[in-house]
Coordinates of C-alpha atoms and ligand atoms in Angstrom, one line a residue:
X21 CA 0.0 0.0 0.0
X22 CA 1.4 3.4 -1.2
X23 CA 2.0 6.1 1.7
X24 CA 1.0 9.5 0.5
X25 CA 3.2 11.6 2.7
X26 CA 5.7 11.5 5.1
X27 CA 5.7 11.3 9.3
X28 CA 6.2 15.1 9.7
X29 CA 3.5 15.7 7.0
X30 CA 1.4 13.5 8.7
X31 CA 1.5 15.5 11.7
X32 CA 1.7 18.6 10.3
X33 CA -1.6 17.6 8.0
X34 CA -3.1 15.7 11.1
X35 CA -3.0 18.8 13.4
X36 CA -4.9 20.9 10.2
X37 CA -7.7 18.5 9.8
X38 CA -8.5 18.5 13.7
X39 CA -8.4 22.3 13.6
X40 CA -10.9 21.9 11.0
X41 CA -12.9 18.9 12.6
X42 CA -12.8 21.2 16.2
X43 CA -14.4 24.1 13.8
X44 CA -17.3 22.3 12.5
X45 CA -18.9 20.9 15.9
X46 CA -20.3 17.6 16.2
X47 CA -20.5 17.8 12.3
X48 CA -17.5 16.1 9.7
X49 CA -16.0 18.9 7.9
X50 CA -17.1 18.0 4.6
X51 CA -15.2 17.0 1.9
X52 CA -15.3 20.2 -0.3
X53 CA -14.1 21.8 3.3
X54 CA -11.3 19.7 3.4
X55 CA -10.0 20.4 -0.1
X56 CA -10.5 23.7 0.1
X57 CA -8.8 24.4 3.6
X58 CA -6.1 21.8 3.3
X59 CA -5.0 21.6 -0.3
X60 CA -2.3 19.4 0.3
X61 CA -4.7 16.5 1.8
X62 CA -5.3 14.0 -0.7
X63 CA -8.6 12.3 -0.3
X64 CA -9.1 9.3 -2.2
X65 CA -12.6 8.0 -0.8
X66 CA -14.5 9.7 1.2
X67 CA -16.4 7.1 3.5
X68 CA -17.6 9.8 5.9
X69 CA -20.6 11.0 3.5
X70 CA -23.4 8.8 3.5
X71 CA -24.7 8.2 0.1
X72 CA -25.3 6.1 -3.0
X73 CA -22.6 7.5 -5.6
X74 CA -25.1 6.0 -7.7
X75 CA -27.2 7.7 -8.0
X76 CA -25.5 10.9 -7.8
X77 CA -24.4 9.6 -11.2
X78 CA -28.0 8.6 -12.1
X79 CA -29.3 12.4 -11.4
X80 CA -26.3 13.9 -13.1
X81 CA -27.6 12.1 -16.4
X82 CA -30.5 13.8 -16.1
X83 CA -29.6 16.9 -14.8
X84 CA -27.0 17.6 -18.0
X85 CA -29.1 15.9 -20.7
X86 CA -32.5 18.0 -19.8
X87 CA -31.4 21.3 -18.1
X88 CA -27.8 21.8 -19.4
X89 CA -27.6 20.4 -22.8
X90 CA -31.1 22.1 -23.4
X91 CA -30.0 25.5 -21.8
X92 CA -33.5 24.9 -19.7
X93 CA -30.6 25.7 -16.8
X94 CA -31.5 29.1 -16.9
X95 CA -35.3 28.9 -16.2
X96 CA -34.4 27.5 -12.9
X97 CA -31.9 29.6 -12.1
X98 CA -33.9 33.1 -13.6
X99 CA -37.6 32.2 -12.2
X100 CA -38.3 31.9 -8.6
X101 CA -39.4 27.8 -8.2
X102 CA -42.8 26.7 -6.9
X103 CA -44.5 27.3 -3.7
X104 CA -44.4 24.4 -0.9
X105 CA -47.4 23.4 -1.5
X106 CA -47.0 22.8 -5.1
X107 CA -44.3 20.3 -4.5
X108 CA -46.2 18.7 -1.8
X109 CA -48.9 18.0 -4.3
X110 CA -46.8 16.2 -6.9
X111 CA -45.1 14.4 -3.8
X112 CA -48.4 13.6 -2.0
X113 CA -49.8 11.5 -5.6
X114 CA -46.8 9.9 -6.0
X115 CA -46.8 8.8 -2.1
X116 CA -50.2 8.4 -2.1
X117 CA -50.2 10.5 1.2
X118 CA -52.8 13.2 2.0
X119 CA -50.5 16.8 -0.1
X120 CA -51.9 19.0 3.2
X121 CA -49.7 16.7 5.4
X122 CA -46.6 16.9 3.7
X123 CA -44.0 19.6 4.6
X124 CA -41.2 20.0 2.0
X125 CA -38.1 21.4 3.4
X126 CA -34.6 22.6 2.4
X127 CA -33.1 19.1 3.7
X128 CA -34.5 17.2 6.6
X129 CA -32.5 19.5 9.0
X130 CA -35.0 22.3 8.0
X131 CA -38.1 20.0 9.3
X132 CA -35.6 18.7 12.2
X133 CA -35.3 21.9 13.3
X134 CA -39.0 23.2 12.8
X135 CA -40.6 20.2 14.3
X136 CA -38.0 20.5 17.3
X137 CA -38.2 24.5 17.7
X138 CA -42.0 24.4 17.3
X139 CA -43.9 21.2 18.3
X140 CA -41.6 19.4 20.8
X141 CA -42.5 21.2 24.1
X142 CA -41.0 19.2 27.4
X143 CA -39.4 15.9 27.5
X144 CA -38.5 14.5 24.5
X145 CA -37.1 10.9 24.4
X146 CA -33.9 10.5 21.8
X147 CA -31.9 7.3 22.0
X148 CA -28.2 7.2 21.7
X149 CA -26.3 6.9 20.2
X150 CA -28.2 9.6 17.2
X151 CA -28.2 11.9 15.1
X152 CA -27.2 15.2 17.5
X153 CA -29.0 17.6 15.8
X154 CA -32.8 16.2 17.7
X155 CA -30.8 17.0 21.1
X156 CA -28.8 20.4 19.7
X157 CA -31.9 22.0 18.4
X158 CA -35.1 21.5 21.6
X159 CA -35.7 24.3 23.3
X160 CA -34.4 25.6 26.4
X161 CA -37.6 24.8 27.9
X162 CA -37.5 21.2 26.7
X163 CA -35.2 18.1 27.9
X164 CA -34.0 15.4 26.6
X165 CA -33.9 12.3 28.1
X166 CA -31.6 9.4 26.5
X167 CA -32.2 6.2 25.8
X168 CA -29.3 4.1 25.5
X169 CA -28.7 1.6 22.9
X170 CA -26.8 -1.0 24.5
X171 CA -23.5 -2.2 22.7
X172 CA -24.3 -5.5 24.5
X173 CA -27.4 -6.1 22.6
X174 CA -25.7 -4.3 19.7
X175 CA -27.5 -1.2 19.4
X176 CA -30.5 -2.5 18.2
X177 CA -33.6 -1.2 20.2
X178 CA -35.5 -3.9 22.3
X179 CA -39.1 -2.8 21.3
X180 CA -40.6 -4.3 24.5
X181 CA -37.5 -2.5 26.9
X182 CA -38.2 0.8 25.0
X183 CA -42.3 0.4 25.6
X184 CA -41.9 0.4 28.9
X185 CA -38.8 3.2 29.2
X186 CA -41.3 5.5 27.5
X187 CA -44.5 5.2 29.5
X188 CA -42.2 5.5 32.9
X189 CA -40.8 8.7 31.4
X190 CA -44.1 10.5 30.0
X191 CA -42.4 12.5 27.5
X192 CA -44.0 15.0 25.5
X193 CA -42.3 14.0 22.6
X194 CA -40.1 10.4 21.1
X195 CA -37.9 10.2 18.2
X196 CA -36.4 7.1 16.3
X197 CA -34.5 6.9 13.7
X198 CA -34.5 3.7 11.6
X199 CA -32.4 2.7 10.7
X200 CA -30.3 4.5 13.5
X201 CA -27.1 6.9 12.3
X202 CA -24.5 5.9 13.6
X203 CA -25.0 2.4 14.3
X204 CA -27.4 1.3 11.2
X205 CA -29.1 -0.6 13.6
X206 CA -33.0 -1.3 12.0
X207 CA -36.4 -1.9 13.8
X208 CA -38.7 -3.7 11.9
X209 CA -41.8 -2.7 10.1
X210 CA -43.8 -4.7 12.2
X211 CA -41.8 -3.8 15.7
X212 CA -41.9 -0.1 14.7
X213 CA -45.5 -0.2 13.7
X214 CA -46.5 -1.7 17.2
X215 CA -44.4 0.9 19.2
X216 CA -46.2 3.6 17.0
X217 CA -49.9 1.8 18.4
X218 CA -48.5 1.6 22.1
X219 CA -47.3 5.5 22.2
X220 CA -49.6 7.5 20.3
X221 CA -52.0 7.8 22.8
X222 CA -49.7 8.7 25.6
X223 CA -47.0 11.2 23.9
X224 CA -47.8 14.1 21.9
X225 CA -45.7 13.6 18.8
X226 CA -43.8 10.5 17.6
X227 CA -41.4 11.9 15.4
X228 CA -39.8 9.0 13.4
X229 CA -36.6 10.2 10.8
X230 CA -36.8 7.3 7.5
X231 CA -33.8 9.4 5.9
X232 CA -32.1 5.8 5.9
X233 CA -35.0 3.6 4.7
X234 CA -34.1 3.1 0.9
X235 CA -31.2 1.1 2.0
X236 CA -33.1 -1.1 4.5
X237 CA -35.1 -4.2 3.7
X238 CA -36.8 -7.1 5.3
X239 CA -37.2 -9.8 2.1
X240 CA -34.5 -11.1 -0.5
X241 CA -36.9 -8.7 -2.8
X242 CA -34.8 -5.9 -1.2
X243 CA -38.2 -3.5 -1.2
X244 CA -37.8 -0.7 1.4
X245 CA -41.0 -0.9 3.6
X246 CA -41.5 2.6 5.6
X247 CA -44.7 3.1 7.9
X248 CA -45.2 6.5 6.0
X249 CA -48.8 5.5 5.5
X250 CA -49.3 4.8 9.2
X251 CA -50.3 8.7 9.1
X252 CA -53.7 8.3 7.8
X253 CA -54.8 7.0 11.5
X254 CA -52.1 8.2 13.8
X255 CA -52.4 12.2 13.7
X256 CA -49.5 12.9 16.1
X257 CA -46.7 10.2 14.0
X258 CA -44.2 13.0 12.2
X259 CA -42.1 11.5 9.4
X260 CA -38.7 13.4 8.5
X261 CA -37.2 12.3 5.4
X262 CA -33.9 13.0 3.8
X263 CA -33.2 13.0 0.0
X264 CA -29.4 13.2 0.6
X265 CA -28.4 10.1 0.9
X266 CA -30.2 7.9 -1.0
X267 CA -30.1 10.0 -4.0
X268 CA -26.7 11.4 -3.4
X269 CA -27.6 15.0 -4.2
X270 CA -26.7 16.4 -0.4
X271 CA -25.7 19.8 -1.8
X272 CA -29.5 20.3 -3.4
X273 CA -31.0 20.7 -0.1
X274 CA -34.0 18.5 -0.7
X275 CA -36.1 16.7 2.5
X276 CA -39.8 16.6 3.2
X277 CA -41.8 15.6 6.0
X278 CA -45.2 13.9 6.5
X279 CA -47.3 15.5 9.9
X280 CA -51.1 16.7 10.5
X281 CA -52.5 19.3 8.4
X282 CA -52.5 21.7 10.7
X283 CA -49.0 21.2 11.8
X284 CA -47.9 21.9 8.0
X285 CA -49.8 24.7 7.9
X286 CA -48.7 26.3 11.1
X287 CA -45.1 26.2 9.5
X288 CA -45.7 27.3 6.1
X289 CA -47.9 30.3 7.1
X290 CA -44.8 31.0 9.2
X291 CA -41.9 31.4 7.1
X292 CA -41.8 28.5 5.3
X293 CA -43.3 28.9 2.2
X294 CA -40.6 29.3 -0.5
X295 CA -38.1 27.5 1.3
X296 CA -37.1 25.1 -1.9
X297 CA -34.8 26.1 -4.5
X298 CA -35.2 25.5 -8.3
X299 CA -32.9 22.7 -8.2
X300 CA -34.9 21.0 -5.2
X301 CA -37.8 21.1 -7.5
X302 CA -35.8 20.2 -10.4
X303 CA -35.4 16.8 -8.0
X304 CA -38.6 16.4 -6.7
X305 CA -40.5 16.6 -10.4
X306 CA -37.4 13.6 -11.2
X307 CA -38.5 11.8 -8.3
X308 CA -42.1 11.6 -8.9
X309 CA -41.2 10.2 -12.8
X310 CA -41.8 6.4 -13.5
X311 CA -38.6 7.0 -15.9
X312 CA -36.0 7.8 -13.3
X313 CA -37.7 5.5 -10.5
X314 CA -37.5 2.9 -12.5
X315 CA -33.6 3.5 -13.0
X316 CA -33.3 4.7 -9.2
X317 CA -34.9 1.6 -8.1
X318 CA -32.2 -0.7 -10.1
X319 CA -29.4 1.2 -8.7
X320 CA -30.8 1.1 -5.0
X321 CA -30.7 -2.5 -5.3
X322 CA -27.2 -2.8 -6.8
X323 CA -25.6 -1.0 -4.5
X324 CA -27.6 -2.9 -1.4
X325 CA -26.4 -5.9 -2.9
X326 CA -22.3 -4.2 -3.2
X327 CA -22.7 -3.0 0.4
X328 CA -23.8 -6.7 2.1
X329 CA -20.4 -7.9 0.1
X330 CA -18.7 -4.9 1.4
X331 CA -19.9 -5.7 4.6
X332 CA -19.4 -9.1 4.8
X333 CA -15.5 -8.8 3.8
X334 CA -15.4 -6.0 6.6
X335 CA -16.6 -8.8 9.4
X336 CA -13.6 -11.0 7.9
X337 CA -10.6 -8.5 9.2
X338 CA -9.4 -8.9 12.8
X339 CA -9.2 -6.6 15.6
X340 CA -12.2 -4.9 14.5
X341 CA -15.8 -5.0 15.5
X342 CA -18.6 -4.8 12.9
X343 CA -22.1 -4.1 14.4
X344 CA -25.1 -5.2 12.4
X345 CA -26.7 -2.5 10.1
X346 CA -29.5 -2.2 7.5
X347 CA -28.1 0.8 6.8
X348 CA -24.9 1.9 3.7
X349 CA -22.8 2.4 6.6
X350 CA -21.4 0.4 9.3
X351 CA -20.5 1.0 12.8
X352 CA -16.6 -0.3 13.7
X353 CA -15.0 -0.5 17.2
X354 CA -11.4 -0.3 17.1
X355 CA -9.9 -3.3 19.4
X356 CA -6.3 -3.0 19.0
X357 CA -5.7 -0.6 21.3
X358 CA -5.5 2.4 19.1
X359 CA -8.2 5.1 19.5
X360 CA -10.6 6.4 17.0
X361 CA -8.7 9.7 16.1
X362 CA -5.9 8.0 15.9
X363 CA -7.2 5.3 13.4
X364 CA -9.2 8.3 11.4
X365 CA -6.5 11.1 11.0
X366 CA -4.1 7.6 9.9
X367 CA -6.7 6.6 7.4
X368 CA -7.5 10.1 6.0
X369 CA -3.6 11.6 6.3
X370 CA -1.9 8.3 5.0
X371 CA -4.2 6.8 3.2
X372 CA -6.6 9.3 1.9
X373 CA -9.7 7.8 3.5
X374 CA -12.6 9.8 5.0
X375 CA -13.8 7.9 7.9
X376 CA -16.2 9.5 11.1
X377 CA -14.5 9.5 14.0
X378 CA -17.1 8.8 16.5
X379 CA -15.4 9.8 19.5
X380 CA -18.2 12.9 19.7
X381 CA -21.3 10.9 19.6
X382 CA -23.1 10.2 23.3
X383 CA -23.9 7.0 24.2
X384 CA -21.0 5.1 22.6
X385 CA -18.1 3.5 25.1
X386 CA -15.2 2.7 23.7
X387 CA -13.5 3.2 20.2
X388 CA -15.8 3.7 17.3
X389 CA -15.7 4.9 13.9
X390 CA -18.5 4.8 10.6
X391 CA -17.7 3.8 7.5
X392 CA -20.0 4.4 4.6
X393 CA -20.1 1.7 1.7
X394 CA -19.0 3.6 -1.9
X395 CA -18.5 2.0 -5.1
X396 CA -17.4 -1.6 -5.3
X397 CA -13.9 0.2 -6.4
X398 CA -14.0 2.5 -3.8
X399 CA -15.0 -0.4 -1.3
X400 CA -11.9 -2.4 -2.3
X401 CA -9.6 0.1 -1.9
X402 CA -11.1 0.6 1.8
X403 CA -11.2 -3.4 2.1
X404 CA -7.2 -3.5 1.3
X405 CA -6.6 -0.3 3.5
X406 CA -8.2 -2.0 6.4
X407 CA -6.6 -5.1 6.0
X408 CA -3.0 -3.4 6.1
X409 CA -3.8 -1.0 9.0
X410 CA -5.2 -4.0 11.0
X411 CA -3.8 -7.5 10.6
Ligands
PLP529 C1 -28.0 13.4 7.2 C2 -29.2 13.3 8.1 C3 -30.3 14.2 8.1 C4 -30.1 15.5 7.4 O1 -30.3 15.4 6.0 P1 -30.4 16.7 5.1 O2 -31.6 16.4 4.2 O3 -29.1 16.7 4.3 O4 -30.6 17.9 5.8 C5 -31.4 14.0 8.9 N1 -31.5 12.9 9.6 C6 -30.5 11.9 9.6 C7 -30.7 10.7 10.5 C8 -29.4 12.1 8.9 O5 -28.4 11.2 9.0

């Protein structure tokens, strides 16, 4: 395996990125950061980000044959795009979901952030470890009270344990995420659905985040199943989805969220009306076509299929942990003694391989990083990485 750089550039380079990492919170710089900031880091894969190259690929197709090659760029950059509510009506057909109870936002982290600022009001119950934006954006007048996924049963939430936690805590408000960033871990549909029947009538909102659904299955027929339609009868079940990731198109902005009417209207009478950009709509029109879905939906399932290999080889190499995930990404404790920052700033610095260090995330004990599945090239470059750093 080639070394990029030297031992003094590697500490030189090393000290850079963690100025950079201390900068951007509990966030990952992101790549373009990186490049920009520290020109001389060379980054080969980046296996922090979370999404399907695939279909970044896939949407690039599109986006150059019908708005550059056309010139129909320069509608959607001259007009203003459509209101909310006309996106939510082309999503709410194709979901077959109620268009009054569909929120479209400027990525999940704009409903994540609405729905926490303006409906979660007291306890809120978020189990760790998560995704720290529910916990960074409550109120001050709100708490959050952690539930902890247990390493021992390997992070995946005991439905019958978590029942039970909730109706002892009253909270006004729960949130899971399924499947779970950082850990991958997946509840089923049919776990997840009876949760959603226990709680409804005891919290006020059951805020459930499916940003990681399209990668999860239950059946060799690889179909995603989300309980997105579990809204027609249970008013007070929120749904926040992310387009990032499964589409790969993170710098569009592009999320939506599924809630009662008059939740949705509360927030787009106050602010949130024109929150989309022309290329968010751009995506959302794509998304709703039988054309691209039909190539989406092929590429979804090759690269499921690329990450259980990926996967699989991972649980081969010694002195690491792999944790279970339904997820592209996979949760890895470190058990030779080096720590997570160590292993990371190694990877990235001599090996040019973007890894989270998880060091930052509550809830975890010991030394953990994530590693997102890539391309199968990409993946065997990690693969033969890994295997040098750790056997
Ligand atoms: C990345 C992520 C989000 C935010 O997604 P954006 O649409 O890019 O804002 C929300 N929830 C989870 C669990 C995520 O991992």
């Amino acid at each position: 395996m080639e070394l990029i750089v030297n031992d003094n550039m590697l500490s030189e380079l090393g000290k850079k990125f963690m100025a950079l990492k201390s900068a951007s919170g509990t966030h990952s710089p992101s790549m373009l950061t990186i490049l920009e900031k520290i020109p001389d880091l060379k980054i080969k894969v980046d296996a922090c980000f979370l999404s399907n190259p695939y279909a970044t690929d896939l949407f690039l197709e599109y986006f150059n044959n019908e708005l550059l090659k056309s010139k129909k760029i320069s509608r959607v950059l001259e007009f203003y795009p459509s209101q909310n509510s006309v996106i939510a009506d082309l999503l709410g057909e194709h979901l077959g979901i109620n268009p009054k109870k569909i929120f479209v936002c400027n990525g999940a982290i704009e409903a994540i952030q609405a729905v926490m600022h303006q409906f979660v009001k007291g306890k809120v119950v978020i189990n760790i470890p998560t995704f720290s934006s529910y916990y960074e954006f409550i109120n001050k007048d709100s708490e959050a009270v952690f539930y902890t996924l247990e390493k021992e049963n390997t992070f995946i939430l005991d439905p019958e344990d978590y029942i039970s936690f909730v109706r002892k805590i009253k909270p006004n408000s729960i949130v899971i995420i399924n499947p779970n960033n950082p850990d991958g871990g997946y509840i089923k549909y049919q776990d997840l659905k009876r949760i959603v029947e226990e709680l409804h009538g005891i919290v006020e909102n059951i805020i459930v985040d499916e940003s990681f659904i399209h990668f999860a299955f239950e059946n060799s027929d690889l179909e995603l199943k989300s309980i997105i339609q579990l809204t027609d009868e249970v008013s007070n079940l929120i749904i926040i989805k992310s387009m990032s990731k499964d589409f790969g198109i993170a710098g569009i902005r592009a999320g939506y969220a599924v809630m009662d009417e008059e939740k949705v209207e509360q927030l787009t009478s106050n602010g949130y009306l024109w929150n989309l950009n022309g290329l968010a709509e751009y995506f959302f029109r794509l998304y709703t076509r039988p054309d691209f879905r039909n190539k989406y939906e092929e590429i979804r399932k090759k690269y499921i299929i690329e990450t259980l290999i990926f996967i699989s080889e991972l649980n081969k190499i010694r002195n690491i942990r792999v944790y279970p995930t339904k997820a592209n990404f996979v949760l890895i404790e470190i058990l030779d003694g080096r720590t997570a920052e160590e292993i990371t700033n190694t990877l990235l610095i001599k090996y040019g391989i973007y890894v989270r260090n998880c060091s930052d995330k509550k809830g975890l004990k010991g030394q953990f990083i994530r590693l997102a599945a890539r391309s199968a090239s990409e993946n065997d470059q990690v693969l033969l990485t890994f295997r040098d750093l750790f056997e």
